[in-house]
Tab-separated table of C-alpha atoms in Angstrom:
chain	number	residue	atom	x	y	z
K	1	MET	CA	202.019	140.974	181.321
K	2	LYS	CA	204.202	141.126	184.491
K	3	LYS	CA	204.492	144.995	183.613
K	4	ILE	CA	200.878	144.919	183.657
K	5	ALA	CA	200.354	143.642	186.912
K	6	LYS	CA	202.764	145.714	188.368
K	7	ILE	CA	201.054	148.827	187.062
K	8	LEU	CA	198.022	148.025	188.392
K	9	ILE	CA	199.108	147.055	191.631
K	10	ALA	CA	201.026	150.433	191.676
K	11	VAL	CA	197.548	152.123	190.664
K	12	VAL	CA	195.581	150.191	193.180
K	13	ALA	CA	198.290	150.838	196.105
K	14	ILE	CA	197.948	154.931	195.151
K	15	LEU	CA	194.356	154.671	195.198
K	16	SER	CA	194.171	153.206	198.615
K	17	ILE	CA	196.483	155.560	200.002
K	18	SER	CA	194.743	158.616	198.946
K	19	GLY	CA	191.326	156.984	199.794
K	20	CYS	CA	192.505	156.591	203.102
K	21	SER	CA	193.475	160.440	203.300
K	22	GLN	CA	190.081	161.199	202.401
K	23	MET	CA	188.552	159.058	204.854
K	24	ASP	CA	190.087	161.306	207.494
K	25	ASP	CA	187.686	164.013	206.629
K	26	ASN	CA	184.695	161.459	207.399
K	27	TYR	CA	185.879	161.415	211.282
K	28	VAL	CA	187.792	164.740	211.594
K	29	ASP	CA	184.927	166.490	213.174
K	30	TYR	CA	184.263	164.045	215.843
K	31	LEU	CA	188.172	163.871	216.918
K	32	ASN	CA	187.308	167.616	217.658
K	33	MET	CA	184.237	167.005	219.807
K	34	GLU	CA	185.748	166.236	223.071
K	35	LYS	CA	183.145	165.308	226.003
K	36	VAL	CA	183.925	167.139	229.126
K	37	TYR	CA	183.121	165.243	232.368
K	38	ALA	CA	182.062	166.995	235.685
K	39	PRO	CA	185.388	166.840	237.567
K	40	LYS	CA	185.666	164.885	240.692
K	41	ILE	CA	186.154	166.373	243.966
K	42	GLY	CA	189.495	166.098	245.899
K	43	ASN	CA	190.336	165.724	249.962
K	44	LEU	CA	187.676	163.883	250.884
K	45	LYS	CA	187.397	163.709	254.925
K	46	ALA	CA	185.090	162.860	257.420
K	47	VAL	CA	184.457	163.462	261.181
K	48	VAL	CA	182.413	161.234	263.009
K	49	GLY	CA	180.269	161.619	266.040
K	50	LEU	CA	177.460	160.404	267.907
K	51	LYS	CA	175.312	158.976	265.245
K	52	THR	CA	176.903	161.880	262.991
K	53	ALA	CA	179.385	162.348	260.362
K	54	THR	CA	180.922	165.794	258.918
K	55	LEU	CA	182.267	165.180	255.794
K	56	THR	CA	184.702	167.995	254.149
K	57	TRP	CA	186.298	167.971	250.410
K	58	ASP	CA	187.777	170.463	248.054
K	59	ASN	CA	185.563	171.603	245.020
K	60	PRO	CA	187.091	171.068	241.443
K	61	GLU	CA	188.350	174.458	239.943
K	62	GLY	CA	186.206	175.541	237.030
K	63	ASP	CA	182.401	176.249	236.378
K	64	ILE	CA	181.892	172.877	234.827
K	65	ALA	CA	180.180	171.456	238.145
K	66	LYS	CA	177.242	172.950	239.650
K	67	LYS	CA	175.555	170.383	242.116
K	68	ILE	CA	176.897	167.892	244.496
K	69	LEU	CA	175.059	164.673	245.564
K	70	ILE	CA	176.310	162.591	248.495
K	71	ASP	CA	175.407	158.908	248.234
K	72	TYR	CA	175.722	156.648	251.561
K	73	GLN	CA	173.853	153.169	251.555
K	74	ASP	CA	170.152	153.610	251.020
K	75	ASP	CA	169.955	157.465	251.293
K	76	SER	CA	171.673	160.157	249.652
K	77	LEU	CA	171.776	164.173	249.897
K	78	LYS	CA	171.700	166.269	247.298
K	79	PHE	CA	172.657	170.358	247.005
K	80	GLU	CA	171.741	172.311	244.226
K	81	SER	CA	174.847	174.114	244.459
K	82	MET	CA	178.624	173.827	245.095
K	83	VAL	CA	179.340	172.995	248.839
K	84	ASP	CA	182.183	171.840	250.467
K	85	THR	CA	180.904	170.653	253.695
K	86	ALA	CA	177.799	168.201	254.578
K	87	VAL	CA	176.612	166.839	257.650
K	88	LEU	CA	174.905	163.261	257.995
K	89	GLU	CA	172.560	163.030	261.022
K	90	ASN	CA	170.912	159.984	262.450
K	91	LEU	CA	173.117	157.460	261.151
K	92	GLU	CA	172.925	153.967	262.956
K	93	ILE	CA	176.074	152.931	264.657
K	94	LYS	CA	177.233	150.748	261.721
K	95	GLY	CA	179.792	151.242	258.581
K	96	TYR	CA	178.799	153.289	256.068
K	97	HIS	CA	180.282	153.506	252.355
K	98	VAL	CA	179.640	157.321	251.565
K	99	SER	CA	180.620	158.654	247.745
K	100	VAL	CA	180.631	162.161	246.675
K	101	TYR	CA	179.850	163.232	243.156
K	102	THR	CA	179.548	166.209	241.355
K	103	ILE	CA	176.921	166.674	238.699
K	104	ASP	CA	177.419	169.304	235.716
K	105	ALA	CA	174.546	171.449	233.757
K	106	PHE	CA	173.422	168.427	231.810
K	107	ASN	CA	173.186	165.674	234.977
K	108	ASN	CA	176.052	164.129	234.108
K	109	TYR	CA	177.831	162.757	237.196
K	110	SER	CA	181.770	162.832	237.884
K	111	ILE	CA	183.622	159.829	238.927
K	112	PRO	CA	182.913	159.093	242.486
K	113	VAL	CA	185.307	159.803	245.669
K	114	SER	CA	184.507	157.447	248.584
K	115	ILE	CA	185.298	156.941	251.831
K	116	GLN	CA	184.181	154.812	254.633
K	117	ILE	CA	182.606	155.957	257.882
K	118	PHE	CA	181.676	154.101	261.342
K	119	PRO	CA	179.378	156.851	263.360
K	120	ASN	CA	179.660	155.967	267.007
K	121	GLY	CA	178.148	156.629	270.259
K	122	GLU	CA	180.903	159.117	271.379
K	123	ASN	CA	180.625	162.506	271.031
């Protein structure tokens, strides 16, 4: 009886191990479908002036990113191409949290790159 139990345990172990390797076939295709997100910009800088701010940045390499979106407080600017400079005008004299995103062809947004600006009354 003990011999039969050991044989059954061995058979079950072999079947479960071989079953696990067959399960890999069920999701191996999904492992190869790596999602590629829009890459973020780099080196964001701002020069503030009289109720204005000039933003500059380095666009990511490659051709995944197609557009630029600048989001600041209650407003935003969207560019249909990959610009690397933008001027924000008619700003109030207060602090702004500015985020710059890239957008790919499928309208997926990158991780934002942010900067704090405080436009002033100086030129």
